[in-house]
Amino acid sequence: METLQISQSRNLGHKSVKDTIFKPFSVVGQVGFASFLSRKINIQSFCVERKLYKNRVDLICRSSSSAQDKEKQEGIFLGTERDSSGSVVGFNLIPHSATTGGTILGTQENVVTGEHELSEDIETREEASIRTTHNIVFVTSEAAPYSKTGGLGDVCGSLPIALAARGHRVMVVSPRYLAGSPNDKKFANAVEMEARAKIYCFGGVQEVVFFHEYRAGVDWVFVDHPSYHRPGTPYGDSFGAFGDNQFRFTLLCHAACEAPLVLPLGGYTYGEKCLFLANDWHAGLVPVLLAAKYRPFGVYKDARSVIVIHNLAHQGVEPAVTYKNLGLPPGWYKALEWVFPTWARTHALDPGEAVNILKSAIVTSDRIVTVSQGYSWEVTTPEGGYGLHELISSRRSVLTGITNGIDANEWNPSTDELIPSHYSINDLSGKVECKIALQKELGLPIRPDCPLIGFIGRLDYQKGVDIILSSMPDLMNDDVQFIMLGSGEKQYEDWMRHLESTYKTKFRGWVGFNVPISHKITAGCDMLLMPSRFEPCGLNQLYAMKYGTIPVVHSTGGLRDTVLNFNPYANEGRGEGTGWAFSPLSNESLLGAIRIAVSTYKEHKSSWEGLMKRGMERNSSWDNAATEYEQVFEWAFIDPPYAG
Ligand SMILES: Nc1ncnc2c1ncn2[C@@H]1O[C@H](COP(=O)(O)OP(=O)(O)O[C@H]2O[C@H](CO)[C@@H](O)[C@H](O)[C@H]2O)[C@@H](O)[C@H]1O
């Protein structure tokens, strides 16, 4: 149910602050803070899940016959919800279509006339729940398929769609990267909007333009600015990280805060009562801006923010002098303040003073989510907290771990268009064809019986690539083939090339970022190796399991949560588990785990098939994760917002 409310009282109420706030927040064109202040749009809908709610039963029993007639026509009216100024912000009507649909148990008639059902409903009212839908704004530096360098892109390309499918109004705000590459075409369907925003930061004023595409139930909003138009990845090029990343992502955060106020998407703005999901440090200024720039002026006082931590190792740390560039009021320095420990300072006179964007988000957001439960504990430890463990521990009461899901449309071996042969849990025959095709494509000897091990990922310290490469001379003595796909640190890329020339019949290294090849490896390999030092969630092991490819992982973070160690004796000899999770992270234990996996593959075919099938059956749907996010949203709205 949607309501559009023009609130005069709010308009008058803000007049006095308008002049004060207008300079720093002015927006080009007729939309923006100004017009936002003169109207109030809020869209909220409710639906009842499973059992009828006692209040609703009471209300129905008490309602007059004319109200009942109206309800028969229009649905069931639960009441209006008003904000402090008296504006209607929720019109709680269960639409007629919903009351006759399958998800709601009992219509008005059978509740009133069916005594048995009524008493049953009242008895089970504890189970009842009303699901509130929210206006959700994802802020992210990447969202697949438009931009992706890793798992962040996957998550921000899929979770919004899952939440939209559950009835939420969802917008994703990310940069419109134009790198002069074929990837630019992915933005081709996004149309330029009239609304623009002026952003005051880094000693000047920047104008950003918004582009919009409505796809899969989600408003994809792209922030356009010349600093997003350059060759390379979203973060850097062959010379390293871009020097102005702090500037580029500061722009993104400011623009994302303006978007719900100024963009009439589908005719209506999202308005003030939003839930911002800020992803990683690039979006970390969003909670700070809500608290420091908007809320003191009564704007976004009903909004909430959640910082989603995909990787705590990257925090957006810059010299303290940067603070004045961020477009924040002077009094908020403490929220960002970061002092390096003595050992990390460059020289004796270095005071180690810096600003830390992710830290400020952890301080000011209403809830904190990590992408697995295991990681939500690890970030509170000195080993996993990257200097923020004490701060995060102090906010443990608002910290939740939610394991990522996977996009079942993109990662499904029975429909995947990027693999040469389809297969499913009922007919695995296509998998060996994928293996043969992969061996052929990469010029390896075609040997369906030879265990084929894969690795896909960023070539860096986190992913434990050094451990793989240093184990390789030993592993290459065994009868196995190994394929690595990745890009990252040059030393590892060179090492992969060197191994390929040394072990021509056993090793292939594909340097680069190539999504079609990643699907072919996931389908064609028998095992996927992930010796990550730490892994907030990890997606490749989830993809692998879906494709009947057995993960062999270091037991850490999300890998430990999602890969259940193989036990052939469990379940009266039927076995349990979906892979191998080894520990500690060393050459010996990595080789030990791979060798056990290889011998299982070669000598215990039925156990191997059991492993494959249990992995393929595993429920990794985004819908599961989305319901857990909804719980976090509920909690966020129960508490008052962060006020400083
Ligand atoms: N060379 C290449 N070519 C093609 N595709 C490639 C590739 N290298 C990587 N990929 C793809 O990029 C994604 C990487 O996913 P990970 O979960 O390993 O994420 P990453 O460490 O980037 O992200 C962080 O965020 C995610 C999401 O929350 C967490 O799962 C993770 O633990 C955390 O470190 C996968 O889809 C993978 O197939």
XYZ file of C-alpha atoms and ligand atoms in Angstrom:
682
model
C 0.000 0.000 0.000
C 1.377 3.346 -0.897
C 0.585 6.731 0.560
C 1.611 10.127 -0.623
C 1.437 12.797 2.039
C 2.148 16.467 1.587
C 2.911 17.681 5.038
C 2.527 21.403 5.613
C 3.618 21.156 9.199
C 6.926 19.629 8.245
C 7.425 22.295 5.661
C 6.914 25.097 8.155
C 8.886 23.262 10.773
C 11.932 23.231 8.576
C 11.751 26.733 7.302
C 14.052 28.082 9.945
C 16.781 25.585 9.192
C 16.380 25.843 5.459
C 18.651 28.842 5.079
C 21.258 27.379 7.331
C 21.405 24.093 5.567
C 20.834 25.162 2.060
C 24.315 26.200 1.142
C 26.077 22.961 1.847
C 23.251 20.815 0.530
C 21.881 22.653 -2.462
C 20.762 20.559 -5.349
C 20.673 21.615 -8.957
C 17.247 21.659 -10.551
C 13.888 21.634 -8.915
C 14.387 18.640 -6.759
C 16.574 18.231 -3.734
C 16.555 19.145 -0.121
C 14.414 22.206 -0.853
C 11.574 20.408 -2.511
C 12.062 17.515 -0.174
C 11.357 19.792 2.752
C 8.057 20.805 1.211
C 6.716 17.338 0.845
C 6.717 14.060 2.559
C 6.479 10.849 0.687
C 6.526 7.616 2.432
C 5.709 4.259 1.137
C 5.195 1.493 3.520
C 3.370 -1.730 3.271
C 2.515 -4.497 5.588
C 1.578 -8.040 5.097
C 0.616 -10.757 7.487
C 2.540 -13.993 7.440
C 1.349 -17.414 8.460
C -1.091 -17.017 11.380
C -3.507 -14.196 12.004
C -2.448 -11.705 14.535
C -4.498 -11.322 17.677
C -4.913 -7.562 17.291
C -6.217 -8.112 13.874
C -8.731 -10.658 15.160
C -9.856 -8.236 17.887
C -10.082 -5.458 15.396
C -12.082 -7.510 12.985
C -14.494 -8.640 15.693
C -15.001 -5.086 16.865
C -15.313 -3.454 13.502
C -18.642 -2.025 12.367
C -20.583 -3.597 9.568
C -19.846 -0.717 7.224
C -16.170 -1.044 7.938
C -16.563 -4.728 7.287
C -18.172 -3.990 3.951
C -15.337 -1.670 3.057
C -12.814 -4.245 4.124
C -14.531 -6.806 1.981
C -13.924 -4.540 -0.971
C -10.509 -3.197 -0.181
C -8.868 -5.571 2.250
C -8.304 -5.494 5.993
C -7.547 -2.208 7.643
C -5.217 -2.381 10.615
C -4.840 1.307 11.338
C -2.811 4.298 10.335
C 0.653 5.027 11.556
C 1.653 8.625 12.088
C 4.962 10.253 12.707
C 5.590 12.821 15.442
C 4.324 15.666 13.272
C 1.075 13.873 12.674
C 1.843 12.943 9.100
C 0.573 9.595 7.980
C 3.601 7.457 7.282
C 1.909 4.112 7.129
C -1.533 3.077 6.021
C -1.865 -0.432 7.250
C -4.255 -2.111 4.919
C -3.845 -5.687 3.921
C -4.974 -5.491 0.316
C -7.856 -7.657 -0.757
C -5.616 -9.565 -3.114
C -3.393 -10.501 -0.197
C -6.257 -11.578 2.044
C -7.469 -14.009 -0.562
C -4.016 -15.150 -1.485
C -2.301 -18.266 -0.255
C 0.100 -16.759 2.257
C -2.515 -15.483 4.666
C -4.349 -18.110 6.616
C -8.020 -17.308 6.924
C -10.084 -14.539 5.421
C -12.196 -12.194 7.470
C -15.193 -14.438 6.977
C -13.655 -17.627 8.137
C -12.098 -15.885 11.118
C -15.410 -14.447 12.283
C -17.528 -17.494 11.525
C -15.063 -20.278 12.078
C -14.875 -20.612 15.850
C -12.347 -23.372 15.776
C -9.998 -21.474 13.543
C -10.420 -18.342 15.610
C -9.440 -20.013 18.873
C -6.559 -21.731 17.146
C -5.409 -18.394 15.822
C -5.516 -16.830 19.245
C -3.678 -19.740 20.812
C -0.931 -19.513 18.307
C -0.671 -15.752 18.321
C 2.836 -16.012 19.694
C 3.847 -17.342 16.305
C 2.202 -14.495 14.494
C 4.292 -11.913 12.800
C 3.703 -8.886 10.664
C 6.348 -8.335 8.060
C 7.051 -4.697 7.432
C 8.536 -3.682 4.162
C 11.195 -1.019 4.057
C 12.711 1.465 1.693
C 16.220 0.078 1.437
C 19.205 1.892 -0.032
C 22.316 -0.157 -0.758
C 25.462 1.895 -1.104
C 28.335 0.041 -2.691
C 31.446 0.541 -4.766
C 30.481 -2.423 -6.979
C 27.352 -4.300 -7.999
C 27.324 -7.132 -10.521
C 26.746 -7.307 -13.407
C 27.571 -3.599 -13.820
C 30.800 -3.705 -11.860
C 32.539 -6.575 -10.151
C 36.047 -7.241 -8.935
C 35.079 -9.813 -6.321
C 32.472 -11.018 -3.887
C 31.234 -7.554 -2.917
C 29.945 -7.139 -6.468
C 28.198 -10.515 -6.323
C 26.468 -9.739 -3.036
C 25.351 -6.258 -4.039
C 24.117 -7.610 -7.351
C 21.979 -10.343 -5.771
C 20.853 -9.488 -2.247
C 18.952 -6.362 -3.398
C 16.965 -8.505 -5.838
C 16.162 -11.043 -3.112
C 14.965 -8.271 -0.797
C 12.901 -6.650 -3.547
C 11.279 -10.007 -4.240
C 10.217 -10.062 -0.603
C 8.302 -6.828 -1.021
C 10.829 -4.179 -0.075
C 11.478 -1.112 -2.182
C 15.156 -1.358 -2.988
C 17.639 1.045 -4.533
C 21.312 0.308 -5.161
C 23.617 3.309 -5.480
C 27.031 2.741 -7.022
C 29.369 4.611 -9.383
C 28.928 4.666 -13.141
C 32.388 3.432 -14.059
C 33.366 4.019 -17.661
C 36.729 2.443 -18.341
C 36.657 2.578 -22.112
C 36.233 -1.206 -22.152
C 33.454 -3.527 -23.358
C 32.163 -3.552 -19.781
C 30.881 0.014 -20.284
C 28.002 -1.456 -22.278
C 26.562 -2.856 -19.074
C 25.442 0.656 -18.150
C 23.748 1.159 -21.533
C 20.191 0.720 -20.226
C 20.571 3.256 -17.457
C 18.996 6.572 -18.381
C 20.155 9.955 -17.220
C 17.876 11.578 -14.664
C 17.155 15.259 -14.460
C 18.103 15.474 -10.820
C 21.678 16.332 -10.031
C 23.353 16.974 -6.737
C 26.016 19.454 -5.767
C 28.415 18.053 -3.263
C 30.711 20.211 -1.172
C 33.872 18.356 -0.356
C 37.619 18.434 -0.939
C 37.646 22.207 -0.978
C 35.243 22.636 -3.865
C 31.867 21.836 -5.236
C 31.256 18.772 -7.350
C 28.226 18.092 -9.433
C 27.117 14.502 -9.784
C 24.574 13.211 -12.258
C 22.328 10.226 -11.584
C 21.539 7.456 -14.048
C 18.801 4.934 -13.399
C 17.776 1.496 -14.552
C 14.859 -0.464 -13.115
C 15.684 -4.145 -13.367
C 14.577 -7.260 -11.465
C 12.439 -5.171 -9.136
C 15.362 -2.989 -8.070
C 16.201 0.659 -8.763
C 19.823 0.601 -9.913
C 21.149 4.129 -9.489
C 24.522 5.057 -10.921
C 26.372 8.120 -9.776
C 28.163 9.777 -12.625
C 31.250 11.955 -12.200
C 34.409 12.379 -14.293
C 36.478 10.665 -11.587
C 34.683 7.395 -12.364
C 35.667 7.561 -16.021
C 39.120 6.080 -16.420
C 40.727 2.825 -17.515
C 41.310 0.120 -14.946
C 39.221 -1.471 -12.218
C 36.975 0.490 -9.861
C 39.938 0.918 -7.548
C 43.081 1.213 -9.590
C 45.101 0.307 -12.645
C 48.403 -1.319 -13.459
C 50.210 1.415 -11.501
C 48.326 0.570 -8.295
C 45.374 2.017 -6.394
C 44.053 5.373 -7.609
C 45.371 8.209 -5.452
C 41.970 9.890 -5.252
C 39.899 6.941 -4.043
C 39.007 8.756 -0.833
C 37.567 11.563 -2.950
C 35.726 9.225 -5.328
C 34.023 7.301 -2.559
C 33.289 10.403 -0.510
C 31.327 11.602 -3.538
C 29.519 8.284 -3.700
C 28.446 8.518 -0.051
C 27.183 12.086 -0.322
C 25.357 11.284 -3.547
C 23.802 8.163 -2.004
C 22.435 10.216 0.883
C 20.845 12.650 -1.561
C 19.404 9.983 -3.860
C 16.399 8.957 -1.717
C 15.453 12.609 -1.303
C 15.858 13.816 -4.865
C 15.205 10.953 -7.257
C 11.583 10.407 -8.237
C 12.036 6.750 -9.105
C 8.894 5.346 -10.638
C 7.314 8.707 -9.856
C 8.066 8.797 -6.132
C 11.132 9.509 -4.092
C 12.117 7.004 -1.429
C 11.853 9.757 1.157
C 13.356 10.016 4.573
C 12.380 6.784 6.245
C 15.020 4.661 4.620
C 17.260 1.915 5.716
C 20.778 2.409 4.381
C 22.939 -0.648 3.875
C 26.475 0.694 3.590
C 28.905 -1.878 2.252
C 32.558 -1.832 3.307
C 34.645 1.292 3.801
C 33.799 2.813 0.428
C 30.260 3.419 1.707
C 31.319 3.931 5.306
C 30.704 7.675 5.376
C 26.961 7.135 4.911
C 26.115 6.454 8.588
C 28.341 9.368 9.612
C 26.664 11.712 7.155
C 23.215 10.708 8.400
C 24.245 11.454 11.972
C 26.354 14.547 11.342
C 25.041 16.266 8.234
C 21.333 15.468 8.119
C 19.896 14.428 11.477
C 20.825 17.639 13.328
C 18.497 19.397 10.881
C 15.660 16.956 11.379
C 16.282 15.160 8.107
C 16.573 11.373 8.111
C 15.590 11.327 11.764
C 13.594 8.161 11.058
C 16.240 6.536 8.875
C 18.541 3.787 10.066
C 21.879 2.549 8.809
C 23.618 -0.797 8.772
C 27.294 -1.212 7.952
C 27.918 -4.516 6.203
C 31.506 -5.671 6.624
C 32.701 -7.844 3.754
C 36.367 -7.385 4.534
C 37.777 -5.676 7.593
C 41.281 -5.645 6.168
C 40.381 -2.602 4.055
C 39.315 0.356 6.173
C 39.852 3.525 4.142
C 42.578 5.065 6.271
C 44.022 8.430 5.224
C 46.093 11.172 6.885
C 44.174 13.148 9.505
C 44.296 16.247 7.324
C 41.809 14.568 4.993
C 39.048 15.117 7.551
C 38.378 18.648 6.390
C 37.792 17.351 2.872
C 35.020 14.971 3.715
C 32.163 17.478 3.862
C 31.476 16.790 7.526
C 30.850 19.356 10.281
C 33.984 20.051 12.346
C 32.681 18.437 15.542
C 32.731 14.897 14.209
C 36.456 14.300 13.968
C 36.425 11.971 16.980
C 34.159 9.519 15.174
C 36.797 9.091 12.463
C 39.925 9.557 14.561
C 42.445 6.794 14.208
C 45.866 6.676 15.816
C 48.342 4.137 14.521
C 50.189 2.117 17.156
C 53.784 3.251 17.672
C 55.252 0.330 15.748
C 53.227 1.237 12.665
C 54.411 4.858 12.472
C 56.862 5.904 9.827
C 59.369 7.765 12.034
C 59.916 8.900 15.614
C 58.108 12.229 15.145
C 55.142 10.746 13.313
C 52.104 11.151 15.625
C 50.325 8.379 13.674
C 47.146 10.429 13.369
C 44.730 9.412 10.670
C 41.087 9.168 9.796
C 39.532 5.761 9.402
C 36.298 5.603 7.426
C 35.276 2.062 8.345
C 35.884 2.811 12.005
C 33.551 5.811 11.790
C 30.866 3.615 10.236
C 31.227 1.072 13.029
C 30.841 3.884 15.559
C 27.832 5.595 13.986
C 25.763 2.895 12.282
C 22.724 1.460 13.992
C 23.610 -2.157 13.309
C 26.685 -4.025 12.122
C 26.536 -7.080 9.892
C 29.392 -9.354 8.899
C 28.972 -11.803 6.045
C 29.135 -14.958 8.168
C 28.676 -15.853 11.799
C 32.199 -17.163 12.140
C 33.559 -13.855 10.899
C 31.351 -11.911 13.323
C 33.302 -13.587 16.102
C 36.694 -13.271 14.386
C 36.373 -9.492 14.032
C 36.169 -9.229 17.812
C 39.565 -10.926 18.222
C 42.989 -9.257 17.957
C 43.889 -11.610 15.067
C 40.798 -10.871 12.989
C 39.915 -7.366 14.132
C 42.641 -5.463 12.257
C 42.920 -3.002 15.133
C 39.158 -2.561 15.439
C 38.431 -5.582 17.647
C 37.953 -3.584 20.829
C 35.605 -1.145 19.160
C 33.623 -3.924 17.526
C 33.502 -5.879 20.780
C 32.069 -2.819 22.483
C 29.233 -2.907 19.917
C 28.685 -6.632 20.116
C 25.037 -6.126 21.034
C 24.313 -4.743 17.558
C 26.562 -7.149 15.663
C 25.103 -9.984 13.567
C 26.693 -12.499 11.199
C 24.658 -13.449 8.140
C 26.099 -15.923 5.656
C 25.929 -14.812 2.040
C 23.752 -16.643 -0.424
C 24.386 -17.298 -4.090
C 22.546 -16.234 -7.193
C 20.721 -19.384 -8.246
C 20.108 -18.033 -11.746
C 23.756 -17.353 -12.431
C 25.180 -20.365 -10.609
C 23.160 -23.393 -11.608
C 24.831 -26.293 -13.460
C 21.574 -27.341 -15.090
C 21.059 -23.981 -16.823
C 24.459 -22.221 -16.825
C 25.083 -20.922 -20.341
C 28.787 -20.475 -19.705
C 29.522 -24.189 -19.310
C 29.710 -26.687 -22.172
C 27.411 -29.330 -20.740
C 24.579 -29.195 -18.236
C 24.090 -31.556 -15.322
C 22.122 -31.906 -12.126
C 21.974 -33.941 -8.956
C 19.860 -36.533 -10.786
C 22.140 -36.811 -13.772
C 25.779 -35.982 -13.134
C 27.019 -37.197 -16.516
C 27.486 -33.673 -17.886
C 30.123 -32.899 -15.262
C 32.767 -35.135 -16.792
C 32.062 -33.523 -20.155
C 32.747 -30.137 -18.559
C 36.015 -31.540 -17.211
C 37.115 -32.883 -20.586
C 36.211 -29.607 -22.307
C 38.221 -27.662 -19.732
C 41.278 -29.880 -20.109
C 40.993 -29.477 -23.864
C 40.572 -25.701 -23.736
C 43.598 -25.279 -21.470
C 45.762 -27.755 -23.362
C 46.104 -30.228 -20.498
C 46.189 -33.962 -21.243
C 42.589 -35.145 -21.512
C 42.255 -37.515 -18.587
C 38.795 -37.821 -17.053
C 40.165 -40.081 -14.307
C 42.882 -37.653 -13.145
C 41.830 -35.469 -10.170
C 41.514 -31.887 -11.389
C 41.964 -29.232 -8.706
C 41.054 -25.564 -9.188
C 41.633 -22.211 -7.558
C 39.785 -18.989 -8.392
C 40.435 -15.707 -6.670
C 42.419 -12.607 -6.010
C 46.134 -13.334 -5.924
C 46.947 -11.886 -2.543
C 47.873 -12.594 1.028
C 44.250 -13.052 2.177
C 43.660 -15.900 -0.237
C 46.756 -17.863 0.885
C 48.168 -17.953 -2.642
C 51.702 -18.099 -1.273
C 50.842 -21.371 0.501
C 49.473 -22.870 -2.728
C 52.480 -21.876 -4.741
C 54.995 -23.087 -2.196
C 53.135 -26.441 -1.935
C 53.117 -26.860 -5.686
C 56.484 -28.596 -6.175
C 55.331 -31.310 -3.738
C 51.849 -31.559 -5.158
C 53.128 -31.826 -8.701
C 54.785 -35.130 -7.729
C 51.285 -36.590 -7.378
C 49.030 -37.682 -10.193
C 46.875 -34.550 -10.281
C 46.199 -31.574 -12.535
C 45.882 -28.025 -11.190
C 44.279 -24.901 -12.671
C 44.598 -21.417 -11.173
C 42.581 -18.386 -12.264
C 43.365 -15.065 -10.684
C 44.832 -11.627 -10.848
C 46.464 -9.462 -8.264
C 50.001 -9.152 -6.990
C 52.534 -9.300 -9.772
C 54.894 -11.669 -7.937
C 52.131 -14.305 -7.797
C 51.173 -13.781 -11.432
C 54.811 -14.317 -12.398
C 55.023 -17.356 -10.181
C 51.980 -18.873 -11.896
C 53.584 -18.339 -15.313
C 56.765 -19.952 -14.058
C 54.903 -23.010 -12.695
C 53.061 -23.399 -15.968
C 56.284 -23.559 -17.915
C 57.790 -25.995 -15.386
C 54.826 -28.403 -15.129
C 53.479 -28.255 -18.664
C 51.301 -31.366 -18.406
C 49.937 -30.678 -14.957
C 49.595 -26.980 -14.206
C 47.772 -24.116 -15.904
C 47.710 -20.538 -14.649
C 45.240 -18.092 -16.145
C 46.186 -14.563 -15.196
C 43.267 -12.162 -15.369
C 39.685 -11.656 -14.328
C 37.434 -13.794 -16.481
C 33.919 -14.695 -15.404
C 33.187 -17.305 -18.146
C 36.405 -19.164 -17.298
C 35.510 -19.063 -13.608
C 32.253 -20.886 -14.401
C 34.079 -23.452 -16.536
C 36.601 -24.128 -13.769
C 33.862 -24.406 -11.163
C 32.025 -26.951 -13.298
C 35.012 -28.826 -14.758
C 37.149 -29.365 -11.649
C 36.717 -32.148 -9.120
C 37.946 -30.040 -6.215
C 38.302 -26.367 -5.416
C 41.116 -25.272 -3.132
C 40.658 -22.239 -0.855
C 43.489 -21.876 1.650
C 42.437 -18.351 2.666
C 44.206 -16.879 5.695
C 40.894 -15.318 6.620
C 37.628 -15.417 4.724
C 34.707 -13.265 5.839
C 32.354 -15.556 3.939
C 33.754 -16.807 0.654
C 31.520 -17.426 -2.331
C 33.580 -19.777 -4.471
C 33.127 -22.689 -2.059
C 29.355 -22.124 -2.255
C 29.448 -22.056 -6.056
C 31.678 -25.154 -6.055
C 29.287 -27.135 -3.861
C 26.380 -26.218 -6.139
C 28.397 -27.629 -9.066
C 29.348 -30.886 -7.316
C 32.938 -29.695 -6.962
C 34.342 -30.558 -3.564
C 35.816 -27.661 -1.563
C 39.102 -28.168 0.272
C 39.424 -25.110 2.491
C 41.317 -23.630 5.372
C 39.031 -23.792 8.395
C 38.436 -20.087 8.920
C 35.557 -17.586 8.959
C 32.810 -18.295 6.481
C 34.690 -21.307 5.080
C 34.451 -23.042 8.442
C 30.758 -22.134 8.663
C 29.822 -23.464 5.250
C 32.036 -26.478 4.515
C 31.225 -29.450 6.696
C 34.150 -31.860 7.086
C 33.699 -35.239 5.441
C 33.027 -38.095 7.830
C 32.553 -41.427 6.030
C 31.305 -43.216 9.169
C 28.458 -40.878 10.113
C 24.813 -41.657 9.361
C 25.260 -45.402 9.714
C 28.010 -45.475 7.158
C 26.238 -43.263 4.632
C 28.635 -40.466 5.466
C 28.189 -36.773 6.051
C 29.963 -33.570 5.083
C 30.520 -31.540 1.954
C 34.298 -31.187 1.793
C 37.471 -30.824 3.812
C 38.323 -27.971 6.160
C 41.947 -28.177 7.260
C 43.886 -26.392 9.960
C 46.438 -24.988 10.662
C 47.257 -23.142 7.479
C 50.532 -24.756 6.436
C 51.969 -26.600 3.460
C 51.716 -29.871 5.371
C 48.075 -29.620 6.311
C 47.108 -28.309 2.863
C 48.875 -31.216 1.185
C 47.428 -33.632 3.746
C 43.864 -32.506 3.031
C 44.335 -32.606 -0.741
C 45.836 -36.090 -0.573
C 42.943 -37.442 1.502
C 40.535 -35.850 -0.982
C 42.438 -37.363 -3.924
C 42.425 -40.838 -2.424
C 38.689 -40.562 -1.688
C 38.141 -39.470 -5.285
C 40.148 -42.375 -6.674
C 39.262 -45.177 -4.294
C 35.831 -44.451 -2.862
C 33.633 -43.462 -5.758
C 30.352 -43.787 -3.879
C 31.645 -41.643 -0.990
C 32.705 -39.054 -3.542
C 29.290 -39.060 -5.145
C 27.739 -38.629 -1.687
C 29.962 -35.593 -1.090
C 28.960 -34.130 -4.438
C 25.255 -34.637 -3.884
C 25.208 -33.271 -0.351
C 26.981 -30.151 -1.602
C 24.580 -29.754 -4.512
C 21.593 -30.142 -2.194
C 22.839 -27.523 0.250
C 20.487 -24.559 0.495
C 22.515 -21.431 -0.227
C 19.626 -19.298 -1.392
C 19.633 -15.565 -0.966
C 16.116 -15.822 0.370
C 17.472 -17.392 3.574
C 19.946 -14.570 4.015
C 17.310 -11.972 3.131
C 15.053 -13.119 5.982
C 17.962 -12.770 8.387
C 18.626 -9.253 7.096
C 14.952 -8.449 7.691
C 15.383 -9.401 11.329
C 18.297 -6.991 11.585
C 16.186 -4.241 9.988
C 13.473 -4.831 12.572
C 15.944 -4.552 15.406
C 17.427 -1.415 13.870
C 14.029 0.278 13.832
C 13.209 -0.769 17.392
C 16.156 1.210 18.761
C 16.462 4.969 18.314
C 18.949 5.983 15.626
C 22.528 6.844 16.469
C 22.583 10.436 17.606
C 26.199 11.086 18.517
N 40.170 -13.926 -11.649
C 38.870 -14.044 -11.532
N 38.089 -14.202 -12.608
C 36.749 -14.321 -12.485
N 36.094 -14.262 -11.325
C 36.824 -14.090 -10.233
C 38.229 -13.975 -10.264
N 38.680 -13.791 -9.006
C 37.607 -13.812 -8.226
N 36.484 -13.983 -8.955
C 35.119 -14.008 -8.500
O 34.969 -12.974 -7.534
C 34.198 -13.460 -6.469
C 35.084 -13.528 -5.251
O 34.339 -13.904 -4.175
P 34.972 -14.005 -2.701
O 33.873 -14.409 -1.804
O 36.204 -14.798 -2.768
O 35.217 -12.494 -2.463
P 36.246 -11.388 -2.091
O 37.394 -11.856 -1.320
O 36.452 -10.632 -3.325
O 35.232 -10.553 -1.184
C 34.886 -10.280 0.151
O 33.459 -10.157 0.157
C 32.780 -11.360 -0.123
C 31.305 -11.032 -0.175
O 30.786 -10.739 1.065
C 33.089 -12.411 0.910
O 32.462 -13.626 0.527
C 34.594 -12.627 0.985
O 34.885 -13.534 2.035
C 35.290 -11.305 1.213
O 36.705 -11.468 1.221
C 33.644 -14.782 -6.898
O 32.473 -14.610 -7.622
C 34.741 -15.279 -7.825
O 34.300 -16.246 -8.730
